[in-house]
Short mmCIF file of C-alpha atoms in Angstrom, two decimals:
data_model
loop_
_atom_site.label_atom_id
_atom_site.label_comp_id
_atom_site.label_asym_id
_atom_site.label_seq_id
_atom_site.Cartn_x
_atom_site.Cartn_y
_atom_site.Cartn_z
CA MET Q 1176 86.77 195.53 296.73
CA THR Q 1177 85.57 195.96 293.16
CA ASN Q 1178 84.84 193.18 290.69
CA VAL Q 1179 88.00 194.14 288.77
CA ASP Q 1180 90.13 193.77 291.93
CA LYS Q 1181 88.54 190.37 292.64
CA ARG Q 1182 89.27 189.17 289.09
CA GLU Q 1183 92.89 190.33 289.34
CA LEU Q 1184 93.25 188.56 292.68
CA ALA Q 1185 91.73 185.38 291.23
CA MET Q 1186 94.10 185.59 288.25
CA THR Q 1187 97.06 185.95 290.60
CA ASP Q 1188 95.94 182.88 292.60
CA ASP Q 1189 95.37 180.94 289.37
CA GLN Q 1190 98.81 181.95 288.11
CA ASN Q 1191 100.46 180.90 291.37
CA THR Q 1192 98.63 177.58 291.30
CA LEU Q 1193 99.66 177.08 287.67
CA ALA Q 1194 103.28 177.98 288.44
CA THR Q 1195 103.34 175.55 291.35
CA GLU Q 1196 101.89 172.80 289.17
CA LEU Q 1197 104.43 173.49 286.39
CA GLU Q 1198 107.26 173.31 288.92
CA ARG Q 1199 105.93 169.96 290.15
CA ILE Q 1200 105.75 168.63 286.59
CA ALA Q 1201 109.27 169.91 285.80
CA ASP Q 1202 110.62 168.24 288.95
CA GLY Q 1203 108.96 164.97 287.93
CA ALA Q 1204 110.44 165.27 284.44
CA ARG Q 1205 113.94 165.79 285.91
CA ARG Q 1206 113.56 162.70 288.11
CA LEU Q 1207 112.32 160.68 285.14
CA ALA Q 1208 115.28 161.84 283.03
CA ASP Q 1209 117.65 160.78 285.82
CA ARG Q 1210 116.04 157.33 285.94
CA VAL Q 1211 116.41 156.97 282.17
CA ARG Q 1212 120.10 157.85 282.45
CA GLN Q 1213 120.52 155.29 285.25
CA ARG Q 1214 118.86 152.59 283.18
CA GLU Q 1215 121.59 152.89 280.55
CA ASN Q 1216 123.93 151.12 283.00
CA GLU Q 1217 121.34 148.88 284.66
CA GLY Q 1218 121.49 146.24 281.94
CA SER Q 1219 125.10 145.42 282.70
CA VAL Q 1220 125.27 142.07 284.47
CA ILE Q 1221 128.37 143.16 286.36
CA ALA Q 1222 126.70 146.39 287.52
CA ARG Q 1223 123.62 144.49 288.72
CA ILE Q 1224 125.80 141.98 290.61
CA LEU Q 1225 127.79 144.75 292.29
CA ARG Q 1226 124.58 146.51 293.32
CA GLY Q 1227 123.40 143.26 294.91
CA GLU Q 1228 120.51 142.88 292.46
CA LEU Q 1229 121.56 139.44 291.24
CA LEU Q 1230 121.99 136.33 293.35
CA ASN Q 1231 123.60 133.03 292.45
CA LEU Q 1232 121.31 129.99 292.46
CA ASP Q 1233 122.32 128.88 295.97
CA GLN Q 1234 121.58 132.30 297.42
CA ALA Q 1235 118.30 132.60 295.51
CA ALA Q 1236 117.25 129.13 296.68
CA ASP Q 1237 117.94 130.16 300.28
CA VAL Q 1238 115.85 133.32 299.82
CA ALA Q 1239 113.01 131.36 298.18
CA GLU Q 1240 113.30 128.42 300.59
CA CYS Q 1241 113.37 125.91 297.76
CA SER Q 1242 115.96 123.92 295.83
CA ASP Q 1243 118.40 125.51 293.44
CA GLU Q 1244 117.23 122.95 290.85
CA LYS Q 1245 113.68 124.29 291.08
CA LEU Q 1246 114.94 127.82 290.47
CA ARG Q 1247 117.21 126.72 287.62
CA LYS Q 1248 114.20 125.18 285.87
CA HIS Q 1249 112.17 128.32 286.51
CA CYS Q 1250 115.01 130.39 285.02
CA GLU Q 1251 115.10 128.20 281.92
CA LEU Q 1252 111.31 128.31 281.48
CA SER Q 1253 111.18 132.07 281.82
CA ALA Q 1254 114.33 132.81 279.78
CA GLU Q 1255 112.53 133.38 276.49
CA THR Q 1256 109.65 135.36 278.00
CA SER Q 1257 109.34 139.12 278.32
CA ARG Q 1258 110.20 138.79 282.02
CA PRO Q 1259 112.95 136.26 282.74
CA LEU Q 1260 113.73 135.33 286.34
CA GLY Q 1261 117.47 135.35 285.75
CA ILE Q 1262 120.28 135.58 283.28
CA LYS Q 1263 122.82 132.94 282.33
CA PHE Q 1264 126.24 134.48 282.67
CA ALA Q 1265 129.46 132.52 282.13
CA GLY Q 1266 127.47 129.28 282.15
CA ARG Q 1267 125.82 130.03 285.51
CA TRP Q 1268 122.39 131.36 286.31
CA MET Q 1269 122.16 134.63 288.18
CA VAL Q 1270 118.68 135.32 289.58
CA GLY Q 1271 117.23 138.81 289.73
CA LYS Q 1272 116.39 139.55 293.36
CA LEU Q 1273 113.39 141.76 292.55
CA GLU Q 1274 112.08 139.29 289.99
CA LEU Q 1275 112.43 136.48 292.52
CA LEU Q 1276 110.56 138.45 295.19
CA ASP Q 1277 107.80 139.32 292.70
CA ASP Q 1278 107.46 135.69 291.60
CA LEU Q 1279 107.31 134.50 295.20
CA GLU Q 1280 104.62 137.03 296.04
CA GLN Q 1281 102.59 136.03 292.97
CA GLY Q 1282 102.95 132.31 293.67
CA LYS Q 1283 104.91 131.57 290.48
CA ILE Q 1284 107.63 129.57 292.24
CA ASP Q 1285 105.36 127.33 294.29
CA ARG Q 1286 102.01 127.45 296.04
CA ARG Q 1287 103.07 130.03 298.59
CA HIS Q 1288 102.08 133.56 297.71
CA GLY Q 1289 101.19 136.95 299.13
CA PRO Q 1290 102.88 139.94 300.71
CA ASP Q 1291 103.88 137.99 303.81
CA VAL Q 1292 105.82 135.48 301.69
CA ARG Q 1293 107.61 138.36 299.98
CA GLN Q 1294 108.40 140.07 303.28
CA ARG Q 1295 109.98 136.97 304.78
CA ALA Q 1296 112.00 136.43 301.59
CA GLU Q 1297 113.18 140.07 301.67
CA GLU Q 1298 114.40 139.50 305.23
CA ARG Q 1299 116.37 136.43 304.12
CA ALA Q 1300 117.76 138.35 301.11
CA ARG Q 1301 119.25 141.08 303.30
CA LYS Q 1302 122.17 138.88 304.26
CA TYR Q 1303 123.28 138.84 300.59
CA GLU Q 1304 123.12 142.62 300.03
CA GLY Q 1305 126.88 143.13 300.21
CA TRP Q 1306 128.04 139.77 298.91
CA ALA Q 1307 129.57 141.16 295.72
CA ARG Q 1308 132.00 143.92 296.59
CA PRO Q 1309 134.31 145.32 293.93
CA GLN Q 1310 137.74 143.84 294.15
CA GLU Q 1311 140.49 146.13 295.32
CA ALA Q 1312 143.27 146.88 292.90
CA PHE Q 1313 146.36 144.78 293.52
CA ASN Q 1314 149.15 147.06 294.69
CA VAL Q 1315 152.47 145.56 293.59
CA LEU Q 1316 154.55 148.07 295.56
CA GLU Q 1317 152.90 147.22 298.88
CA ARG Q 1318 153.30 143.52 298.20
CA SER Q 1319 157.01 143.75 297.38
CA ALA Q 1320 157.68 145.86 300.50
CA SER Q 1321 156.43 143.14 302.83
#
């Protein structure tokens, strides 16, 4: 094999490597664009509730194993920060599940902290995953037939 053949072969390998890398970057860009599109709807309180991302104070207190009053105070204290624990909607606090789990792991709620605290809280939170199902449309015809 001549030096010219070796250079051509190396160029082909380099081009294949470059093409593979560009495809990987393009795939990452597509996924990022999809996430940006999803975030447009994520801010909606209703959408977050229906996805099970928000818990009422009683549920959040059960997950955190503390009083709802403690969480209400934590919500109020964090409300004006860059990372609030919850949102007040219709006069009631709704707590972000991921924010709650993060705060528990970091020891911001009480003295307990660490990945094991988060894991146990995640297990308790599972029972609330489907608590907010969309309401079914009321069918007047079915009702009048019965």
